[in-house]
């Protein structure tokens, strides 16, 4: 149980139920994460409805991720001086309108416009939740409340996407986005009521925030994030056609298979967080190696249903075990920019989604089979391992060259 914080600095946080507020933030992040990943579960339904190819429909994942990557940090900087309550309300209003517009889109072009609107507040809102959550509890509870809020993304893969896929299969993919819009409206109103008396977090100068992008360790961390997660999303973006067309599963089993993957992601995220506290780099090496092996074996045995069904758990665990150590690595590197640190972290993962989906789209457009996508992901993961080795050596050399402080 997360304990309530009675003071924030010298000022008490009166009238705020920290546990309730953090739970509502988890639910809000759950809604945001569900919409991000939901396209993968109903990809073929969307492509058939708006009359485009699967590879073209997969670009909806790329467009969403690219919007979060580019627009997220810019929006965070632009809204740094806006009070928290109107920022929550405004960002979620855009998200809700984007989902309703997605559900009503008559063609692919309009669908793209509303996916951009949906994606724009993603990183800013998630970062806002992380900062707000840590302001509600004592310092010794901050790590676990960050994990609790971020759990919303894991639950999106375990529950949100499978349930959204089930709704899409039964009622049509458009209803999935309508239900998310209704859910998010209810959660947002409750969150605004629960946090209206929460303490504000002062913002730093815009120049100090932007300067984080000029730092070498931040760039190393972003590159590593992009490679490792692109390795996973080359496959996950096209998981429906992979499982149906290559592995031979029926569309009706997609909900169960995505649940297996999501359950693995929860376990992997928890294990990654546990071992990251002991050694970030060692955990990253192990997690990246596990992802490379998981993807390579999925490529080899992807046509065997007896192998693929349980192996999705392993793939989810390996892919998401990387998130906690990567987040710790990036936030540490960006510690001088507290307001952008969380947004940069989210943007890095979204960049990976965009790159992975784009690579998959290019391969399929050029005639490649979905069966080769896991091998492409394994290759990207191997490059990630090499980049981690180079960045680790670079950091060690920089530390060795730093003069020792005078006694």
XYZ file of C-alpha atoms in Angstrom:
407
model
C 0.000 0.000 0.000
C 1.387 3.395 -0.920
C 1.496 5.681 2.062
C 0.066 9.162 1.840
C 2.439 12.032 1.902
C 1.616 14.577 4.561
C 4.111 17.120 3.361
C 5.508 18.211 0.039
C 8.612 20.169 0.916
C 7.317 22.386 3.697
C 3.703 22.567 2.547
C 1.162 19.883 3.487
C -0.835 18.229 0.696
C -4.169 18.525 2.481
C -7.395 17.130 1.062
C -5.735 14.726 -1.406
C -6.241 10.979 -1.239
C -2.920 9.851 -2.711
C -3.961 6.225 -3.244
C -7.148 7.222 -5.061
C -5.359 9.805 -7.210
C -2.581 7.386 -8.175
C -5.127 4.675 -9.035
C -6.951 7.138 -11.300
C -3.667 8.076 -12.970
C -2.976 4.381 -13.550
C -6.413 4.030 -15.169
C -5.883 7.125 -17.316
C -2.519 5.817 -18.531
C -4.227 2.469 -19.160
C -6.679 4.184 -21.511
C -3.901 6.045 -23.330
C -1.806 2.892 -23.703
C -4.760 0.846 -24.933
C -5.434 3.239 -27.806
C -1.755 3.268 -28.773
C -1.507 -0.519 -29.114
C -5.090 -1.286 -30.136
C -4.422 -0.806 -33.860
C -2.213 -3.911 -33.827
C -5.111 -6.042 -32.584
C -7.610 -4.839 -35.215
C -5.180 -4.052 -38.029
C -6.798 -6.224 -40.674
C -10.278 -4.998 -39.723
C -9.172 -1.387 -40.226
C -7.369 -2.071 -43.502
C -10.394 -3.879 -44.908
C -12.848 -1.202 -43.791
C -10.960 1.800 -45.203
C -9.671 -0.141 -48.229
C -5.905 -0.027 -47.712
C -3.259 -2.759 -47.408
C -2.125 -4.165 -44.066
C 1.247 -2.476 -44.508
C -0.426 0.890 -45.083
C -2.723 0.446 -42.088
C 0.360 -0.396 -40.014
C 1.575 3.139 -40.661
C -1.076 4.284 -38.179
C 1.277 2.939 -35.492
C 4.202 4.813 -37.053
C 2.233 8.050 -37.309
C 1.024 7.804 -33.727
C 4.506 7.113 -32.400
C 6.123 9.823 -34.524
C 3.585 12.356 -33.235
C 4.350 11.418 -29.632
C 8.090 11.526 -30.291
C 8.154 14.934 -31.959
C 5.075 16.608 -30.555
C 5.371 15.342 -26.978
C 8.510 17.256 -25.932
C 7.401 20.356 -27.855
C 3.995 20.317 -26.215
C 5.571 19.802 -22.786
C 7.780 22.860 -23.289
C 4.915 24.943 -24.683
C 2.616 24.092 -21.770
C 5.213 24.269 -18.993
C 3.595 27.348 -17.442
C -0.011 26.125 -17.685
C -1.612 25.093 -14.412
C -2.029 21.384 -13.881
C -5.859 21.178 -13.810
C -6.524 22.891 -17.171
C -3.573 20.982 -18.670
C -5.070 17.635 -17.645
C -8.485 18.691 -18.915
C -7.178 20.067 -22.211
C -4.879 17.169 -23.011
C -7.538 14.558 -22.292
C -10.166 16.536 -24.239
C -7.898 16.295 -27.295
C -7.376 12.576 -26.632
C -11.113 11.892 -26.309
C -12.020 13.911 -29.404
C -9.292 12.079 -31.316
C -10.787 8.708 -30.410
C -14.314 9.734 -31.342
C -12.996 11.086 -34.650
C -11.094 7.842 -35.247
C -14.296 5.873 -34.732
C -16.178 8.078 -37.201
C -13.421 8.449 -39.838
C -14.820 7.705 -43.324
C -11.431 7.057 -44.940
C -7.741 6.526 -44.191
C -6.749 10.190 -44.578
C -9.258 11.341 -41.957
C -8.216 8.427 -39.756
C -4.624 9.687 -39.862
C -5.681 13.207 -38.804
C -7.518 11.978 -35.728
C -4.731 9.549 -34.792
C -2.373 12.551 -34.753
C -4.776 14.462 -32.491
C -5.047 11.440 -30.201
C -1.267 11.021 -30.002
C -0.317 14.654 -29.414
C -1.061 14.785 -25.646
C 0.209 11.242 -24.969
C 3.718 11.975 -23.673
C 2.836 15.249 -21.953
C -0.029 13.648 -20.032
C 1.993 10.581 -19.023
C 4.873 12.767 -17.828
C 2.417 14.982 -15.954
C 1.026 11.935 -14.153
C 4.502 10.756 -13.136
C 5.466 14.163 -11.703
C 2.118 14.541 -9.957
C 2.238 11.040 -8.475
C 5.670 11.597 -6.933
C 4.484 14.876 -5.397
C 1.766 13.067 -3.447
C 3.957 10.645 -1.519
C 7.001 10.664 0.706
C 10.400 10.252 -1.017
C 10.757 6.630 0.064
C 7.601 5.767 -1.890
C 8.413 7.588 -5.138
C 9.941 4.642 -6.997
C 6.969 2.397 -6.394
C 4.355 5.020 -7.347
C 6.172 5.603 -10.641
C 5.980 1.848 -11.211
C 2.293 1.846 -10.256
C 1.393 4.601 -12.710
C 3.483 2.969 -15.449
C 1.681 -0.310 -14.732
C -1.196 1.215 -16.671
C 0.768 0.646 -19.882
C 1.354 -3.003 -19.007
C -2.313 -3.497 -18.216
C -3.102 -1.932 -21.573
C -1.324 -4.855 -23.248
C -2.738 -7.465 -20.844
C -6.352 -6.272 -20.692
C -6.932 -3.207 -22.853
C -5.759 -4.488 -26.225
C -7.264 -7.995 -25.870
C -10.600 -6.558 -24.719
C -10.488 -3.904 -27.434
C -9.737 -6.607 -29.984
C -12.632 -8.698 -28.665
C -14.995 -5.727 -28.961
C -13.644 -5.039 -32.441
C -14.224 -8.632 -33.530
C -17.760 -8.712 -32.132
C -19.078 -5.198 -32.813
C -16.592 -3.722 -35.289
C -13.267 -1.994 -34.698
C -14.846 1.478 -34.457
C -16.702 0.563 -31.268
C -13.384 -0.193 -29.575
C -12.365 3.459 -29.878
C -15.800 4.708 -28.809
C -15.624 2.698 -25.595
C -12.140 4.007 -24.831
C -13.414 7.570 -25.291
C -16.263 6.959 -22.829
C -13.920 5.278 -20.336
C -11.386 8.103 -20.545
C -14.056 10.758 -20.048
C -15.185 9.167 -16.783
C -11.628 8.664 -15.514
C -10.566 12.202 -16.425
C -13.449 13.807 -14.529
C -12.659 11.664 -11.473
C -8.939 12.499 -11.729
C -9.598 16.237 -11.901
C -11.773 16.045 -8.799
C -9.233 13.914 -6.919
C -6.209 16.124 -7.681
C -7.665 19.631 -7.645
C -5.962 20.371 -4.305
C -2.658 18.643 -5.085
C 0.549 20.717 -4.870
C 1.946 22.274 -8.020
C 5.385 21.388 -9.346
C 7.505 24.383 -10.364
C 8.835 24.395 -13.920
C 12.411 25.158 -14.870
C 13.520 27.520 -17.618
C 12.898 26.512 -21.209
C 16.615 26.734 -22.021
C 17.542 24.334 -19.215
C 14.875 21.900 -20.394
C 15.941 21.985 -24.062
C 19.648 21.649 -23.243
C 19.063 18.038 -22.222
C 19.062 17.060 -25.902
C 22.663 18.216 -26.319
C 24.062 15.783 -23.763
C 25.870 12.696 -25.000
C 24.503 10.241 -22.392
C 20.951 11.282 -23.276
C 21.561 10.647 -26.971
C 23.140 7.255 -26.228
C 20.133 6.314 -24.103
C 17.650 7.464 -26.734
C 19.441 5.494 -29.442
C 19.457 2.380 -27.277
C 15.772 2.809 -26.490
C 14.929 3.199 -30.177
C 16.861 0.104 -31.265
C 15.669 -2.218 -28.517
C 12.016 -1.371 -28.768
C 12.046 -1.157 -32.568
C 13.203 -4.765 -32.447
C 10.007 -5.696 -30.635
C 7.643 -3.496 -32.635
C 8.784 -4.772 -36.022
C 6.870 -7.871 -34.976
C 4.205 -6.555 -32.606
C 2.814 -4.017 -35.085
C 1.973 -6.903 -37.430
C 1.215 -9.487 -34.755
C -2.295 -10.154 -36.099
C -1.261 -11.064 -39.659
C 1.764 -12.953 -38.278
C -0.359 -15.121 -35.994
C -3.251 -15.593 -38.431
C -1.522 -15.815 -41.809
C 1.761 -17.458 -40.781
C 1.174 -19.316 -37.512
C -2.294 -20.472 -38.551
C -4.356 -19.238 -35.607
C -7.958 -18.182 -36.164
C -8.872 -14.506 -35.653
C -11.081 -15.568 -32.723
C -7.971 -16.586 -30.722
C -6.315 -13.165 -30.988
C -7.745 -11.984 -27.664
C -6.259 -14.932 -25.778
C -2.902 -14.705 -27.564
C -2.582 -10.975 -26.866
C -3.436 -11.669 -23.240
C -0.557 -14.178 -23.061
C 1.805 -11.579 -24.520
C 0.520 -8.927 -22.117
C 0.887 -11.190 -19.095
C 4.497 -11.743 -20.059
C 5.013 -7.989 -20.342
C 3.830 -7.464 -16.760
C 6.157 -10.151 -15.405
C 9.069 -8.884 -17.490
C 8.522 -5.290 -16.385
C 8.578 -6.287 -12.720
C 11.711 -8.418 -13.124
C 13.436 -5.672 -15.095
C 12.680 -3.158 -12.348
C 13.933 -5.495 -9.631
C 17.251 -6.243 -11.283
C 17.771 -2.689 -12.550
C 18.117 -1.599 -8.927
C 21.130 -3.904 -8.668
C 22.807 -3.056 -11.997
C 21.258 -1.124 -14.868
C 23.788 -2.097 -17.526
C 23.935 -5.777 -16.547
C 20.137 -5.940 -16.625
C 20.098 -4.283 -20.041
C 22.629 -6.764 -21.428
C 20.575 -9.714 -20.173
C 17.238 -8.257 -21.303
C 18.507 -7.359 -24.780
C 20.094 -10.782 -25.219
C 16.846 -12.439 -24.121
C 14.894 -10.348 -26.647
C 17.259 -11.281 -29.485
C 16.905 -14.986 -28.649
C 13.122 -14.736 -28.231
C 12.720 -13.054 -31.626
C 15.120 -15.392 -33.407
C 13.360 -18.504 -32.107
C 9.974 -17.008 -32.999
C 11.295 -16.646 -36.541
C 12.474 -20.248 -36.617
C 9.367 -21.820 -35.084
C 6.780 -19.171 -35.997
C 4.793 -21.632 -38.098
C 4.275 -24.021 -35.182
C 1.230 -23.118 -33.082
C 2.296 -25.331 -30.176
C 5.447 -23.218 -29.878
C 4.094 -19.760 -30.641
C 1.229 -19.673 -28.118
C 3.362 -20.037 -24.948
C 6.364 -18.295 -26.528
C 4.384 -15.057 -26.763
C 4.670 -14.886 -22.966
C 8.461 -15.132 -23.239
C 8.534 -12.507 -25.991
C 6.425 -10.111 -23.926
C 8.574 -10.660 -20.847
C 11.834 -10.149 -22.735
C 10.606 -7.053 -24.571
C 9.201 -5.276 -21.530
C 11.965 -6.246 -19.107
C 14.034 -3.631 -20.932
C 11.731 -0.744 -20.034
C 12.647 -0.153 -16.343
C 16.439 -0.148 -16.807
C 16.140 1.991 -19.949
C 13.875 4.451 -18.143
C 16.304 4.655 -15.219
C 19.245 5.130 -17.567
C 17.581 7.928 -19.516
C 16.113 9.766 -16.537
C 19.497 9.679 -14.814
C 21.150 11.093 -17.916
C 18.495 13.834 -18.138
C 18.400 14.647 -14.427
C 19.143 18.334 -15.032
C 15.856 18.713 -16.920
C 13.205 17.392 -14.539
C 10.208 18.495 -16.609
C 11.363 16.951 -19.866
C 13.002 13.819 -18.435
C 9.803 11.763 -18.333
C 8.643 13.096 -21.696
C 11.991 12.296 -23.325
C 11.769 8.780 -21.941
C 8.311 8.271 -23.427
C 9.363 9.890 -26.708
C 12.265 7.458 -26.987
C 9.961 4.465 -26.749
C 7.554 6.014 -29.224
C 10.399 6.605 -31.662
C 11.070 2.894 -31.396
C 7.444 2.118 -32.194
C 7.599 4.355 -35.259
C 10.877 2.899 -36.520
C 9.787 -0.675 -35.952
C 6.411 -0.208 -37.642
C 8.023 1.615 -40.573
C 10.652 -1.097 -41.095
C 7.938 -3.744 -41.024
C 5.817 -1.751 -43.455
C 8.736 -1.334 -45.871
C 9.581 -5.029 -45.754
C 5.996 -6.096 -46.404
C 5.531 -3.499 -49.142
C 8.603 -4.893 -50.930
C 7.157 -8.393 -50.934
C 8.649 -9.880 -47.775
C 6.581 -12.364 -45.785
C 5.496 -11.646 -42.221
C 7.481 -14.752 -41.283
C 10.785 -12.861 -41.653
C 9.836 -9.964 -39.358
C 11.139 -11.671 -36.183
C 14.584 -12.053 -37.816
C 14.613 -8.331 -38.604
C 13.731 -7.633 -34.974
C 16.518 -9.931 -33.753
C 19.012 -8.072 -35.956
C 17.929 -4.714 -34.499
C 18.254 -6.135 -30.992
C 21.779 -7.338 -31.750
C 22.701 -3.821 -32.913
C 21.256 -2.595 -29.618
C 23.579 -4.889 -27.678
C 26.537 -3.517 -29.638
C 25.410 0.065 -28.986
C 25.100 -0.659 -25.270
C 28.664 -1.974 -25.236
C 29.964 1.129 -27.029
C 28.017 3.528 -24.800
C 29.194 1.737 -21.654
C 32.815 2.006 -22.730
C 32.318 5.665 -23.674
C 30.860 6.434 -20.246
C 33.714 4.649 -18.489
C 36.297 6.606 -20.477
C 34.525 9.878 -19.677
C 34.486 9.043 -15.969
C 38.138 8.029 -16.037
C 39.056 11.347 -17.667
C 37.185 13.375 -15.050
C 39.618 14.872 -12.491
C 39.103 13.671 -8.950
C 37.712 16.358 -6.576
C 40.307 18.134 -4.478
C 40.352 17.129 -0.836
